[in-house]
Amino acid sequence: MTHKLGIIGYGTMGSWHAENVRDRIQGLDVALVYDINLEKREKAKASGFAVCESADELLQSDVDLVLIATPNNFHKDYCVRALDSGKNVVCEKPVCMDMQELDEIERAVERSGKFFTVHFNRRWDVDYNIIKNVLAENLVGKPYQVYSRLFSNRNIPGDWRTVKKSGGGFLYDWGIHLIDQALQLFGVPESVYADLKHIYQPEVDDAIRLNLKYPGNLNVHIIADSWTFINEARWHVSGDDGTATIYDWFGRTGKIVRANVKSVDWTQGCVYTENGLSRSMWPRPQKEVTEMEIPVYKNLPYWELFYENVLDCIEGKATQYVTKEDIRNSLAVVMACFESAEKQSVVEVKKYL
Ligand code: NAD
């Protein structure tokens, strides 16, 4: 059975979906594209896609799946309209601007009985999946501190992403991807503390620091920087048995260092500096640690599985990969982070759930 995809918003991401669905996904045809901007419609036409002149035309057509890839402030209205028109819907992240908008979308999902999900494509990133396996295989023991970080030095794209009412800023843009990954690894945190910086953007955050606090000893520190010129590791994960780092998107650089012995011989040495000394800072001798390369995992999941799962769900053959709970939980953490940054205080996530 071949499904028909209609795309609303043919910008950077909408055109990426169009081309990647065409080239990589079987059983789904890109049938119709709508963008409010004539130039974008012309671009879609030049790339071989059929276009229409209005969203209504697309929603009244025979497409059975609609992808929403507009700026964030339009997501909710288009999602509700598409669901109420009897279409299955994939929405780009963030699903919408706040929990009230999400309530409206969820009511439309219930009303229509249609399939709805969000394109959390970073779940298929190699670096993330390696860390997931490293944790599942207990290679660093019980984690207590995780840094999930991204560094760029271009600030944020100078379009609607710089405008607050459009849903701009790094928290909605990159933060929610990294939050979704953290929630997949560790579940919903108890509370958050967030610092949202404005380095060059007066209206929206353009560098974020989020501290996700879990019961017990675990903190996940999420950093997405847009004005840093020397990168730190993408992942830095410490557990009670050792530490793992991954530096790049592809998991090619990084290592795991495990402690062979937990007891410490304090007579081994001392770091002397001009102003003092420290026994704590003396590194472990080589024989007390094992250094491993990052394992090469074959058969890591790949992005095509996202759309394959969407089509299987529409046909009633699978349960959805990015669930209603995942969508609600990740947005709830984003909302708690906005509140935390505004009040400069710790905010419990459950008040948004
Ligand atoms: P973009 O500015 O490149 O494209 C947005 C497009 O929407 C433009 O072509 C614009 O003309 C069109 N548009 C604006 N208002 C519209 C309206 N009311 N109706 C129809 N079309 C309208 O932005 P982008 O980078 O493609 O981002 C679009 C969405 O995709 C955002 O929600 C963003 O967060 C998401 N995104 C996701 C990823 C990812 O990896 N999952 C990556 C980039 C962007």
mmCIF file of N, CA and C in Angstrom, residues 128 145-151 170-189 191-197 205-214 218-226 232-236 329-330 333-334 337 349:
data_model
loop_
_atom_site.group_PDB
_atom_site.id
_atom_site.type_symbol
_atom_site.label_atom_id
_atom_site.label_comp_id
_atom_site.label_asym_id
_atom_site.label_seq_id
_atom_site.Cartn_x
_atom_site.Cartn_y
_atom_site.Cartn_z
ATOM 1 N N TYR A 128 24.318 9.341 20.078
ATOM 2 C CA TYR A 128 23.314 9.060 21.116
ATOM 3 C C TYR A 128 23.109 7.551 21.292
ATOM 4 N N GLN A 145 26.465 11.510 36.533
ATOM 5 C CA GLN A 145 26.618 12.830 35.891
ATOM 6 C C GLN A 145 26.773 12.673 34.384
ATOM 7 N N VAL A 146 25.893 13.319 33.658
ATOM 8 C CA VAL A 146 25.926 13.220 32.194
ATOM 9 C C VAL A 146 25.953 14.633 31.619
ATOM 10 N N TYR A 147 26.915 14.878 30.754
ATOM 11 C CA TYR A 147 26.917 16.129 29.993
ATOM 12 C C TYR A 147 26.537 15.802 28.560
ATOM 13 N N SER A 148 25.479 16.421 28.073
ATOM 14 C CA SER A 148 25.068 16.282 26.675
ATOM 15 C C SER A 148 25.186 17.671 26.076
ATOM 16 N N ARG A 149 26.171 17.828 25.181
ATOM 17 C CA ARG A 149 26.529 19.203 24.796
ATOM 18 C C ARG A 149 26.670 19.384 23.287
ATOM 19 N N LEU A 150 26.340 20.559 22.852
ATOM 20 C CA LEU A 150 26.547 20.926 21.449
ATOM 21 C C LEU A 150 27.123 22.329 21.400
ATOM 22 N N PHE A 151 28.087 22.510 20.537
ATOM 23 C CA PHE A 151 28.727 23.820 20.440
ATOM 24 C C PHE A 151 28.731 24.285 18.997
ATOM 25 N N PHE A 170 17.082 28.821 21.235
ATOM 26 C CA PHE A 170 17.791 27.540 21.222
ATOM 27 C C PHE A 170 17.100 26.450 22.040
ATOM 28 N N LEU A 171 16.336 26.849 23.069
ATOM 29 C CA LEU A 171 15.671 25.825 23.892
ATOM 30 C C LEU A 171 14.633 25.075 23.068
ATOM 31 N N TYR A 172 13.775 25.806 22.341
ATOM 32 C CA TYR A 172 12.799 25.154 21.462
ATOM 33 C C TYR A 172 13.495 24.418 20.313
ATOM 34 N N ASP A 173 14.630 24.974 19.873
ATOM 35 C CA ASP A 173 15.246 24.458 18.651
ATOM 36 C C ASP A 173 16.097 23.216 18.946
ATOM 37 N N TRP A 174 17.192 23.385 19.677
ATOM 38 C CA TRP A 174 18.066 22.255 19.984
ATOM 39 C C TRP A 174 17.783 21.638 21.350
ATOM 40 N N GLY A 175 17.362 22.507 22.304
ATOM 41 C CA GLY A 175 17.138 21.994 23.665
ATOM 42 C C GLY A 175 16.190 20.812 23.666
ATOM 43 N N ILE A 176 15.092 20.915 22.927
ATOM 44 C CA ILE A 176 14.080 19.856 23.000
ATOM 45 C C ILE A 176 14.595 18.526 22.426
ATOM 46 N N HIS A 177 15.493 18.590 21.433
ATOM 47 C CA HIS A 177 16.105 17.340 20.935
ATOM 48 C C HIS A 177 16.920 16.673 22.054
ATOM 49 N N LEU A 178 17.744 17.493 22.723
ATOM 50 C CA LEU A 178 18.631 16.935 23.743
ATOM 51 C C LEU A 178 17.824 16.480 24.960
ATOM 52 N N ILE A 179 16.740 17.202 25.240
ATOM 53 C CA ILE A 179 15.839 16.785 26.333
ATOM 54 C C ILE A 179 15.191 15.452 25.976
ATOM 55 N N ASP A 180 14.699 15.328 24.750
ATOM 56 C CA ASP A 180 14.069 14.058 24.353
ATOM 57 C C ASP A 180 15.059 12.900 24.502
ATOM 58 N N GLN A 181 16.296 13.111 24.078
ATOM 59 C CA GLN A 181 17.302 12.046 24.224
ATOM 60 C C GLN A 181 17.489 11.696 25.709
ATOM 61 N N ALA A 182 17.600 12.728 26.559
ATOM 62 C CA ALA A 182 17.804 12.473 27.995
ATOM 63 C C ALA A 182 16.618 11.707 28.577
ATOM 64 N N LEU A 183 15.408 12.068 28.146
ATOM 65 C CA LEU A 183 14.220 11.390 28.675
ATOM 66 C C LEU A 183 14.167 9.938 28.215
ATOM 67 N N GLN A 184 14.647 9.693 26.991
ATOM 68 C CA GLN A 184 14.709 8.309 26.510
ATOM 69 C C GLN A 184 15.714 7.502 27.335
ATOM 70 N N LEU A 185 16.807 8.143 27.724
ATOM 71 C CA LEU A 185 17.842 7.417 28.474
ATOM 72 C C LEU A 185 17.461 7.230 29.941
ATOM 73 N N PHE A 186 16.870 8.260 30.545
ATOM 74 C CA PHE A 186 16.745 8.242 32.008
ATOM 75 C C PHE A 186 15.333 8.494 32.517
ATOM 76 N N GLY A 187 14.376 8.768 31.642
ATOM 77 C CA GLY A 187 13.021 9.070 32.093
ATOM 78 C C GLY A 187 12.851 10.555 32.397
ATOM 79 N N VAL A 188 11.698 10.871 32.991
ATOM 80 C CA VAL A 188 11.371 12.282 33.261
ATOM 81 C C VAL A 188 12.100 12.723 34.531
ATOM 82 N N PRO A 189 12.817 13.856 34.489
ATOM 83 C CA PRO A 189 13.507 14.307 35.708
ATOM 84 C C PRO A 189 12.513 14.829 36.739
ATOM 85 N N SER A 191 13.147 17.579 38.621
ATOM 86 C CA SER A 191 13.143 19.042 38.557
ATOM 87 C C SER A 191 14.214 19.518 37.588
ATOM 88 N N VAL A 192 14.114 20.807 37.246
ATOM 89 C CA VAL A 192 15.123 21.395 36.357
ATOM 90 C C VAL A 192 15.594 22.718 36.933
ATOM 91 N N TYR A 193 16.813 23.066 36.566
ATOM 92 C CA TYR A 193 17.305 24.426 36.792
ATOM 93 C C TYR A 193 17.885 24.883 35.455
ATOM 94 N N ALA A 194 17.427 25.997 34.950
ATOM 95 C CA ALA A 194 17.847 26.404 33.605
ATOM 96 C C ALA A 194 18.390 27.818 33.592
ATOM 97 N N ASP A 195 19.442 27.982 32.817
ATOM 98 C CA ASP A 195 19.979 29.322 32.561
ATOM 99 C C ASP A 195 19.905 29.533 31.048
ATOM 100 N N LEU A 196 19.120 30.484 30.631
ATOM 101 C CA LEU A 196 18.948 30.757 29.194
ATOM 102 C C LEU A 196 19.620 32.085 28.890
ATOM 103 N N LYS A 197 20.666 32.026 28.098
ATOM 104 C CA LYS A 197 21.458 33.233 27.875
ATOM 105 C C LYS A 197 21.005 33.984 26.615
ATOM 106 N N ASP A 205 16.515 33.092 23.633
ATOM 107 C CA ASP A 205 17.742 32.512 24.168
ATOM 108 C C ASP A 205 18.621 32.000 23.035
ATOM 109 N N ASP A 206 19.938 32.233 23.156
ATOM 110 C CA ASP A 206 20.843 31.732 22.115
ATOM 111 C C ASP A 206 22.013 30.935 22.700
ATOM 112 N N ALA A 207 21.883 30.519 23.937
ATOM 113 C CA ALA A 207 22.848 29.603 24.568
ATOM 114 C C ALA A 207 22.161 29.088 25.825
ATOM 115 N N ILE A 208 22.118 27.764 25.984
ATOM 116 C CA ILE A 208 21.293 27.238 27.085
ATOM 117 C C ILE A 208 22.085 26.289 27.972
ATOM 118 N N ARG A 209 21.785 26.379 29.267
ATOM 119 C CA ARG A 209 22.332 25.441 30.241
ATOM 120 C C ARG A 209 21.171 24.898 31.052
ATOM 121 N N LEU A 210 20.932 23.601 30.943
ATOM 122 C CA LEU A 210 19.808 22.981 31.644
ATOM 123 C C LEU A 210 20.358 21.902 32.569
ATOM 124 N N ASN A 211 19.914 21.926 33.795
ATOM 125 C CA ASN A 211 20.309 20.876 34.730
ATOM 126 C C ASN A 211 19.064 20.057 35.058
ATOM 127 N N LEU A 212 19.047 18.811 34.593
ATOM 128 C CA LEU A 212 17.917 17.921 34.850
ATOM 129 C C LEU A 212 18.281 17.057 36.052
ATOM 130 N N LYS A 213 17.473 17.163 37.125
ATOM 131 C CA LYS A 213 17.798 16.449 38.370
ATOM 132 C C LYS A 213 16.902 15.232 38.506
ATOM 133 N N TYR A 214 17.540 14.085 38.697
ATOM 134 C CA TYR A 214 16.813 12.824 38.843
ATOM 135 C C TYR A 214 16.888 12.358 40.295
ATOM 136 N N LEU A 218 21.627 11.333 40.147
ATOM 137 C CA LEU A 218 21.900 11.637 38.727
ATOM 138 C C LEU A 218 21.511 13.067 38.339
ATOM 139 N N ASN A 219 22.443 13.740 37.681
ATOM 140 C CA ASN A 219 22.150 15.019 37.020
ATOM 141 C C ASN A 219 22.520 14.910 35.547
ATOM 142 N N VAL A 220 21.644 15.400 34.687
ATOM 143 C CA VAL A 220 21.976 15.509 33.265
ATOM 144 C C VAL A 220 22.125 16.995 32.946
ATOM 145 N N HIS A 221 23.297 17.356 32.479
ATOM 146 C CA HIS A 221 23.570 18.752 32.139
ATOM 147 C C HIS A 221 23.487 18.896 30.629
ATOM 148 N N ILE A 222 22.557 19.698 30.187
ATOM 149 C CA ILE A 222 22.400 19.918 28.750
ATOM 150 C C ILE A 222 22.922 21.316 28.424
ATOM 151 N N ILE A 223 23.821 21.353 27.469
ATOM 152 C CA ILE A 223 24.379 22.638 27.042
ATOM 153 C C ILE A 223 24.270 22.719 25.522
ATOM 154 N N ALA A 224 23.677 23.791 25.039
ATOM 155 C CA ALA A 224 23.737 24.047 23.598
ATOM 156 C C ALA A 224 24.206 25.488 23.451
ATOM 157 N N ASP A 225 25.359 25.634 22.855
ATOM 158 C CA ASP A 225 25.998 26.937 22.743
ATOM 159 C C ASP A 225 26.011 27.388 21.297
ATOM 160 N N SER A 226 25.822 28.673 21.095
ATOM 161 C CA SER A 226 25.854 29.160 19.719
ATOM 162 C C SER A 226 27.003 30.151 19.519
ATOM 163 N N GLU A 232 33.884 21.229 23.524
ATOM 164 C CA GLU A 232 34.098 20.146 24.481
ATOM 165 C C GLU A 232 33.444 18.894 23.910
ATOM 166 N N ALA A 233 33.592 17.768 24.623
ATOM 167 C CA ALA A 233 33.017 16.513 24.129
ATOM 168 C C ALA A 233 31.491 16.646 24.004
ATOM 169 N N ARG A 234 30.934 16.044 22.968
ATOM 170 C CA ARG A 234 29.476 16.000 22.798
ATOM 171 C C ARG A 234 28.833 15.294 24.007
ATOM 172 N N TRP A 235 29.440 14.159 24.418
ATOM 173 C CA TRP A 235 28.945 13.421 25.588
ATOM 174 C C TRP A 235 30.087 13.215 26.569
ATOM 175 N N HIS A 236 29.787 13.363 27.844
ATOM 176 C CA HIS A 236 30.745 13.067 28.909
ATOM 177 C C HIS A 236 29.914 12.429 30.017
ATOM 178 N N ASN A 329 5.936 14.814 27.753
ATOM 179 C CA ASN A 329 7.012 14.913 28.749
ATOM 180 C C ASN A 329 8.111 15.883 28.291
ATOM 181 N N SER A 330 8.499 15.793 27.017
ATOM 182 C CA SER A 330 9.595 16.647 26.547
ATOM 183 C C SER A 330 9.166 18.119 26.559
ATOM 184 N N VAL A 333 9.185 19.467 30.127
ATOM 185 C CA VAL A 333 10.531 19.831 30.596
ATOM 186 C C VAL A 333 10.937 21.188 30.015
ATOM 187 N N VAL A 334 10.619 21.417 28.746
ATOM 188 C CA VAL A 334 10.917 22.722 28.136
ATOM 189 C C VAL A 334 10.203 23.841 28.909
ATOM 190 N N CYS A 337 11.802 24.516 32.119
ATOM 191 C CA CYS A 337 13.070 25.245 31.920
ATOM 192 C C CYS A 337 12.810 26.736 31.697
ATOM 193 N N VAL A 349 9.104 19.329 37.485
ATOM 194 C CA VAL A 349 8.529 19.090 36.154
ATOM 195 C C VAL A 349 7.064 18.683 36.257
#
